[in-house]
Amino acid sequence: MIQGFTQTDITAYLQTEDNRINTAVASSNIRHLFKFTNDVNGNVVYAYAKTETIYDRYTYFLFDYATSPDMFAGQIKLNPAGYWKYEVYEVSWVAAPSLVSGRAPETELAVLTPAASTRGVVQGLVTKGKMYIDEKSGTEEVSYIQSAKSVQTLTIKYGGAGYTSAPTLTIVGDNITQATATATVAGGVVNAVTITNAGNGYTENPTVTVSGGGATLDASITASIEETNYIYYGQ
């Protein structure tokens, strides 16, 4: 099990080579995409490691803590503290790995098109497990979830493929005022979504429909009205 602390860097040694999927390329053409899922609130964080060193039977990973994370730079912010699940997906390139948007898959379901030697391909799951993130001294917190009655977050579960323009997002649910949002596209996938009006009167999470944009595979986006509040204590 991986262990770490909030607001600190995290290192891990995981068995990956025994489960290697693409053996046609050198280990230098392999990187691993991490999917972290919090047990309490379901928060999902994707990231490639800042440092990844593949040995005969295992791989060393280093992630930096950052207040404004960058998944391609190995920067993560795992909040709240507690138990998280991790899934590690093998990604391979024909050319040298390029950890930038449009060349490195951002989720385990992403398919970058058109296929190219400079674009990574998700080969599949190679390991998974549990991790525990403890409170850094002086940053302890108690969290509680409440319904905000308005849309608080939009999460890209899958960016789709083949987009030639930004699709239209429609947020459907029980509400007084309907929420609205926009999307942006890069490399044929939806890479960002922005809430333009959070709406009000929601009693449960609404559904987000994605239409237009010329996609060959539609993106999948979820909405949440849950708001996490924290009570901090410590030094």
PDB file of C-alpha atoms in Angstrom, residues 29-204:
ATOM      1  CA  ASN A  29       8.903   4.129 -24.490  1.00  0.00           C
ATOM      2  CA  ILE A  30       6.594   3.266 -21.602  1.00  0.00           C
ATOM      3  CA  ARG A  31       4.994   5.602 -19.089  1.00  0.00           C
ATOM      4  CA  HIS A  32       2.274   4.916 -16.542  1.00  0.00           C
ATOM      5  CA  LEU A  33      -0.948   6.871 -16.056  1.00  0.00           C
ATOM      6  CA  PHE A  34      -2.236   6.923 -12.462  1.00  0.00           C
ATOM      7  CA  LYS A  35      -5.906   7.205 -11.547  1.00  0.00           C
ATOM      8  CA  PHE A  36      -6.425   8.137  -7.881  1.00  0.00           C
ATOM      9  CA  THR A  37      -9.984   7.842  -6.480  1.00  0.00           C
ATOM     10  CA  ASN A  38     -10.904   9.065  -3.001  1.00  0.00           C
ATOM     11  CA  ASP A  39     -12.972   6.588  -0.968  1.00  0.00           C
ATOM     12  CA  VAL A  40     -15.044   9.276   0.755  1.00  0.00           C
ATOM     13  CA  ASN A  41     -16.125  11.738  -1.920  1.00  0.00           C
ATOM     14  CA  GLY A  42     -15.216   9.873  -5.134  1.00  0.00           C
ATOM     15  CA  ASN A  43     -12.819  12.629  -6.212  1.00  0.00           C
ATOM     16  CA  VAL A  44     -10.707  11.417  -9.170  1.00  0.00           C
ATOM     17  CA  VAL A  45      -7.182  12.645  -9.944  1.00  0.00           C
ATOM     18  CA  TYR A  46      -5.179  11.574 -13.016  1.00  0.00           C
ATOM     19  CA  ALA A  47      -1.421  12.073 -13.263  1.00  0.00           C
ATOM     20  CA  TYR A  48       1.810  10.861 -14.788  1.00  0.00           C
ATOM     21  CA  ALA A  49       4.761  10.739 -12.394  1.00  0.00           C
ATOM     22  CA  LYS A  50       7.332  13.532 -12.403  1.00  0.00           C
ATOM     23  CA  THR A  51      10.022  10.843 -12.223  1.00  0.00           C
ATOM     24  CA  GLU A  52       9.508   7.273 -13.409  1.00  0.00           C
ATOM     25  CA  THR A  53      12.315   4.708 -13.408  1.00  0.00           C
ATOM     26  CA  ILE A  54      11.563   1.193 -14.642  1.00  0.00           C
ATOM     27  CA  TYR A  55      13.651  -1.610 -13.140  1.00  0.00           C
ATOM     28  CA  ASP A  56      13.535  -5.350 -13.840  1.00  0.00           C
ATOM     29  CA  ARG A  57      10.541  -6.121 -11.643  1.00  0.00           C
ATOM     30  CA  TYR A  58       9.204  -2.809 -10.393  1.00  0.00           C
ATOM     31  CA  THR A  59       8.985   0.903 -11.168  1.00  0.00           C
ATOM     32  CA  TYR A  60       9.910   3.895  -9.008  1.00  0.00           C
ATOM     33  CA  PHE A  61       7.516   6.856  -9.138  1.00  0.00           C
ATOM     34  CA  LEU A  62       7.778  10.369  -7.724  1.00  0.00           C
ATOM     35  CA  PHE A  63       4.909  12.888  -7.589  1.00  0.00           C
ATOM     36  CA  ASP A  64       5.253  16.511  -6.496  1.00  0.00           C
ATOM     37  CA  TYR A  65       2.639  18.236  -4.364  1.00  0.00           C
ATOM     38  CA  ALA A  66       1.285  21.414  -5.970  1.00  0.00           C
ATOM     39  CA  THR A  67      -1.523  23.806  -5.087  1.00  0.00           C
ATOM     40  CA  SER A  68      -2.277  24.081  -8.823  1.00  0.00           C
ATOM     41  CA  PRO A  69      -1.578  20.546 -10.092  1.00  0.00           C
ATOM     42  CA  ASP A  70      -0.405  19.616 -13.591  1.00  0.00           C
ATOM     43  CA  MET A  71      -0.998  15.948 -14.466  1.00  0.00           C
ATOM     44  CA  PHE A  72       1.665  15.981 -17.181  1.00  0.00           C
ATOM     45  CA  ALA A  73       4.337  17.417 -14.862  1.00  0.00           C
ATOM     46  CA  GLY A  74       3.753  14.886 -12.092  1.00  0.00           C
ATOM     47  CA  GLN A  75       2.083  17.432  -9.826  1.00  0.00           C
ATOM     48  CA  ILE A  76      -0.835  16.283  -7.672  1.00  0.00           C
ATOM     49  CA  LYS A  77      -3.022  17.535  -4.834  1.00  0.00           C
ATOM     50  CA  LEU A  78      -4.722  14.648  -3.047  1.00  0.00           C
ATOM     51  CA  ASN A  79      -7.404  16.143  -0.812  1.00  0.00           C
ATOM     52  CA  PRO A  80      -9.115  15.206   1.422  1.00  0.00           C
ATOM     53  CA  ALA A  81      -6.894  12.954   3.482  1.00  0.00           C
ATOM     54  CA  GLY A  82      -7.874   9.328   4.000  1.00  0.00           C
ATOM     55  CA  TYR A  83      -8.017   6.218   1.862  1.00  0.00           C
ATOM     56  CA  TRP A  84      -7.644   6.423  -1.912  1.00  0.00           C
ATOM     57  CA  LYS A  85      -7.708   3.705  -4.544  1.00  0.00           C
ATOM     58  CA  TYR A  86      -5.057   3.796  -7.246  1.00  0.00           C
ATOM     59  CA  GLU A  87      -5.088   2.231 -10.689  1.00  0.00           C
ATOM     60  CA  VAL A  88      -1.991   2.254 -12.907  1.00  0.00           C
ATOM     61  CA  TYR A  89      -2.364   2.063 -16.688  1.00  0.00           C
ATOM     62  CA  GLU A  90       0.450   1.299 -19.101  1.00  0.00           C
ATOM     63  CA  VAL A  91       0.832   3.846 -21.896  1.00  0.00           C
ATOM     64  CA  SER A  92       3.246   3.214 -24.780  1.00  0.00           C
ATOM     65  CA  TRP A  93       4.660   5.312 -27.603  1.00  0.00           C
ATOM     66  CA  VAL A  94       6.379   4.269 -30.815  1.00  0.00           C
ATOM     67  CA  ALA A  95       8.483   7.422 -30.605  1.00  0.00           C
ATOM     68  CA  ALA A  96       9.851   8.888 -27.378  1.00  0.00           C
ATOM     69  CA  PRO A  97       7.088   9.570 -24.813  1.00  0.00           C
ATOM     70  CA  SER A  98       5.669  13.081 -24.909  1.00  0.00           C
ATOM     71  CA  LEU A  99       3.785  14.067 -21.760  1.00  0.00           C
ATOM     72  CA  VAL A 100       1.707  16.935 -23.130  1.00  0.00           C
ATOM     73  CA  SER A 101      -1.972  17.330 -23.928  1.00  0.00           C
ATOM     74  CA  GLY A 102      -2.875  15.735 -27.231  1.00  0.00           C
ATOM     75  CA  ARG A 103       0.104  13.369 -27.134  1.00  0.00           C
ATOM     76  CA  ALA A 104      -0.427  11.664 -23.780  1.00  0.00           C
ATOM     77  CA  PRO A 105      -3.845  10.156 -22.941  1.00  0.00           C
ATOM     78  CA  GLU A 106      -5.522  11.992 -20.070  1.00  0.00           C
ATOM     79  CA  THR A 107      -7.725   9.079 -18.939  1.00  0.00           C
ATOM     80  CA  GLU A 108      -7.647   5.322 -19.305  1.00  0.00           C
ATOM     81  CA  LEU A 109     -10.437   5.573 -21.913  1.00  0.00           C
ATOM     82  CA  ALA A 110      -8.865   8.270 -24.068  1.00  0.00           C
ATOM     83  CA  VAL A 111      -7.995   7.387 -27.667  1.00  0.00           C
ATOM     84  CA  LEU A 112      -5.845   9.989 -29.416  1.00  0.00           C
ATOM     85  CA  THR A 113      -6.588  10.374 -33.108  1.00  0.00           C
ATOM     86  CA  PRO A 114      -5.284  10.177 -35.701  1.00  0.00           C
ATOM     87  CA  ALA A 115      -2.832   7.521 -34.552  1.00  0.00           C
ATOM     88  CA  ALA A 116       0.796   8.647 -34.709  1.00  0.00           C
ATOM     89  CA  SER A 117       4.164   7.544 -33.380  1.00  0.00           C
ATOM     90  CA  THR A 118       4.209  10.645 -31.149  1.00  0.00           C
ATOM     91  CA  ARG A 119       0.829   9.850 -29.569  1.00  0.00           C
ATOM     92  CA  GLY A 120       0.598   7.479 -26.629  1.00  0.00           C
ATOM     93  CA  VAL A 121      -1.748   4.509 -26.532  1.00  0.00           C
ATOM     94  CA  VAL A 122      -3.298   3.147 -23.339  1.00  0.00           C
ATOM     95  CA  GLN A 123      -2.459  -0.567 -23.283  1.00  0.00           C
ATOM     96  CA  GLY A 124      -4.374  -1.468 -20.146  1.00  0.00           C
ATOM     97  CA  LEU A 125      -4.320  -1.830 -16.358  1.00  0.00           C
ATOM     98  CA  VAL A 126      -1.057  -3.215 -14.936  1.00  0.00           C
ATOM     99  CA  THR A 127      -1.553  -2.798 -11.175  1.00  0.00           C
ATOM    100  CA  LYS A 128      -3.937  -1.370  -8.610  1.00  0.00           C
ATOM    101  CA  GLY A 129      -4.262  -1.039  -4.863  1.00  0.00           C
ATOM    102  CA  LYS A 130      -5.028   1.162  -1.861  1.00  0.00           C
ATOM    103  CA  MET A 131      -3.159   4.132  -0.509  1.00  0.00           C
ATOM    104  CA  TYR A 132      -3.502   6.171   2.658  1.00  0.00           C
ATOM    105  CA  ILE A 133      -2.900   9.907   2.745  1.00  0.00           C
ATOM    106  CA  ASP A 134      -2.422  11.153   6.290  1.00  0.00           C
ATOM    107  CA  GLU A 135      -2.817  14.728   7.491  1.00  0.00           C
ATOM    108  CA  LYS A 136       0.340  16.794   7.471  1.00  0.00           C
ATOM    109  CA  SER A 137       0.884  18.207  10.954  1.00  0.00           C
ATOM    110  CA  GLY A 138      -0.916  21.522  11.282  1.00  0.00           C
ATOM    111  CA  THR A 139      -3.250  20.903   8.329  1.00  0.00           C
ATOM    112  CA  GLU A 140      -5.680  18.468   9.981  1.00  0.00           C
ATOM    113  CA  GLU A 141      -9.234  18.844   8.840  1.00  0.00           C
ATOM    114  CA  VAL A 142     -12.751  17.572   9.288  1.00  0.00           C
ATOM    115  CA  SER A 143     -14.813  17.570   6.087  1.00  0.00           C
ATOM    116  CA  TYR A 144     -18.544  17.412   5.549  1.00  0.00           C
ATOM    117  CA  ILE A 145     -20.607  17.282   2.374  1.00  0.00           C
ATOM    118  CA  GLN A 146     -23.765  19.305   1.778  1.00  0.00           C
ATOM    119  CA  SER A 147     -26.010  19.945  -1.176  1.00  0.00           C
ATOM    120  CA  ALA A 148     -25.288  23.378  -2.604  1.00  0.00           C
ATOM    121  CA  LYS A 149     -28.461  23.256  -4.756  1.00  0.00           C
ATOM    122  CA  SER A 150     -26.343  24.555  -7.634  1.00  0.00           C
ATOM    123  CA  VAL A 151     -23.758  22.885  -9.874  1.00  0.00           C
ATOM    124  CA  GLN A 152     -20.396  22.981  -8.100  1.00  0.00           C
ATOM    125  CA  THR A 153     -18.215  20.843 -10.354  1.00  0.00           C
ATOM    126  CA  LEU A 154     -18.101  19.327 -13.824  1.00  0.00           C
ATOM    127  CA  THR A 155     -15.820  16.330 -14.326  1.00  0.00           C
ATOM    128  CA  ILE A 156     -14.550  15.029 -17.665  1.00  0.00           C
ATOM    129  CA  LYS A 157     -14.822  11.248 -17.374  1.00  0.00           C
ATOM    130  CA  TYR A 158     -13.835  10.740 -21.000  1.00  0.00           C
ATOM    131  CA  GLY A 159     -12.697  13.429 -23.434  1.00  0.00           C
ATOM    132  CA  GLY A 160     -14.120  11.744 -26.535  1.00  0.00           C
ATOM    133  CA  ALA A 161     -12.324  11.656 -29.882  1.00  0.00           C
ATOM    134  CA  GLY A 162     -12.398  13.318 -33.275  1.00  0.00           C
ATOM    135  CA  TYR A 163     -13.798  16.697 -32.238  1.00  0.00           C
ATOM    136  CA  THR A 164     -13.359  19.405 -34.853  1.00  0.00           C
ATOM    137  CA  SER A 165     -15.084  22.090 -32.776  1.00  0.00           C
ATOM    138  CA  ALA A 166     -16.301  22.522 -29.229  1.00  0.00           C
ATOM    139  CA  PRO A 167     -19.463  20.528 -28.466  1.00  0.00           C
ATOM    140  CA  THR A 168     -22.584  21.914 -26.787  1.00  0.00           C
ATOM    141  CA  LEU A 169     -23.159  20.965 -23.139  1.00  0.00           C
ATOM    142  CA  THR A 170     -26.709  20.724 -21.780  1.00  0.00           C
ATOM    143  CA  ILE A 171     -27.245  20.240 -18.041  1.00  0.00           C
ATOM    144  CA  VAL A 172     -30.557  18.517 -17.368  1.00  0.00           C
ATOM    145  CA  GLY A 173     -32.158  17.982 -13.946  1.00  0.00           C
ATOM    146  CA  ASP A 174     -34.706  19.181 -11.416  1.00  0.00           C
ATOM    147  CA  ASN A 175     -34.007  22.871 -10.959  1.00  0.00           C
ATOM    148  CA  ILE A 176     -35.425  26.339 -10.688  1.00  0.00           C
ATOM    149  CA  THR A 177     -32.763  27.895 -12.896  1.00  0.00           C
ATOM    150  CA  GLN A 178     -30.933  25.590 -15.308  1.00  0.00           C
ATOM    151  CA  ALA A 179     -27.139  25.540 -15.127  1.00  0.00           C
ATOM    152  CA  THR A 180     -25.067  26.177 -18.248  1.00  0.00           C
ATOM    153  CA  ALA A 181     -21.507  25.343 -19.241  1.00  0.00           C
ATOM    154  CA  THR A 182     -19.073  25.473 -22.151  1.00  0.00           C
ATOM    155  CA  ALA A 183     -16.329  23.136 -23.359  1.00  0.00           C
ATOM    156  CA  THR A 184     -13.016  23.561 -25.141  1.00  0.00           C
ATOM    157  CA  VAL A 185     -11.290  21.084 -27.419  1.00  0.00           C
ATOM    158  CA  ALA A 186      -7.612  20.302 -28.046  1.00  0.00           C
ATOM    159  CA  GLY A 187      -6.227  17.482 -30.135  1.00  0.00           C
ATOM    160  CA  GLY A 188      -9.712  16.253 -30.977  1.00  0.00           C
ATOM    161  CA  VAL A 189     -10.725  15.711 -27.329  1.00  0.00           C
ATOM    162  CA  VAL A 190     -12.631  17.790 -24.782  1.00  0.00           C
ATOM    163  CA  ASN A 191      -9.867  19.071 -22.526  1.00  0.00           C
ATOM    164  CA  ALA A 192     -11.722  21.575 -20.322  1.00  0.00           C
ATOM    165  CA  VAL A 193     -15.230  22.510 -19.228  1.00  0.00           C
ATOM    166  CA  THR A 194     -16.355  25.755 -17.615  1.00  0.00           C
ATOM    167  CA  ILE A 195     -19.521  26.447 -15.616  1.00  0.00           C
ATOM    168  CA  THR A 196     -20.993  29.682 -16.960  1.00  0.00           C
ATOM    169  CA  ASN A 197     -24.094  29.616 -14.732  1.00  0.00           C
ATOM    170  CA  ALA A 198     -24.305  27.280 -11.733  1.00  0.00           C
ATOM    171  CA  GLY A 199     -28.108  27.391 -11.698  1.00  0.00           C
ATOM    172  CA  ASN A 200     -30.130  26.837  -8.512  1.00  0.00           C
ATOM    173  CA  GLY A 201     -32.830  24.674  -6.986  1.00  0.00           C
ATOM    174  CA  TYR A 202     -31.181  21.307  -7.685  1.00  0.00           C
ATOM    175  CA  THR A 203     -31.987  18.467  -5.270  1.00  0.00           C
ATOM    176  CA  GLU A 204     -29.804  15.820  -6.947  1.00  0.00           C
TER     177      GLU A 204
END
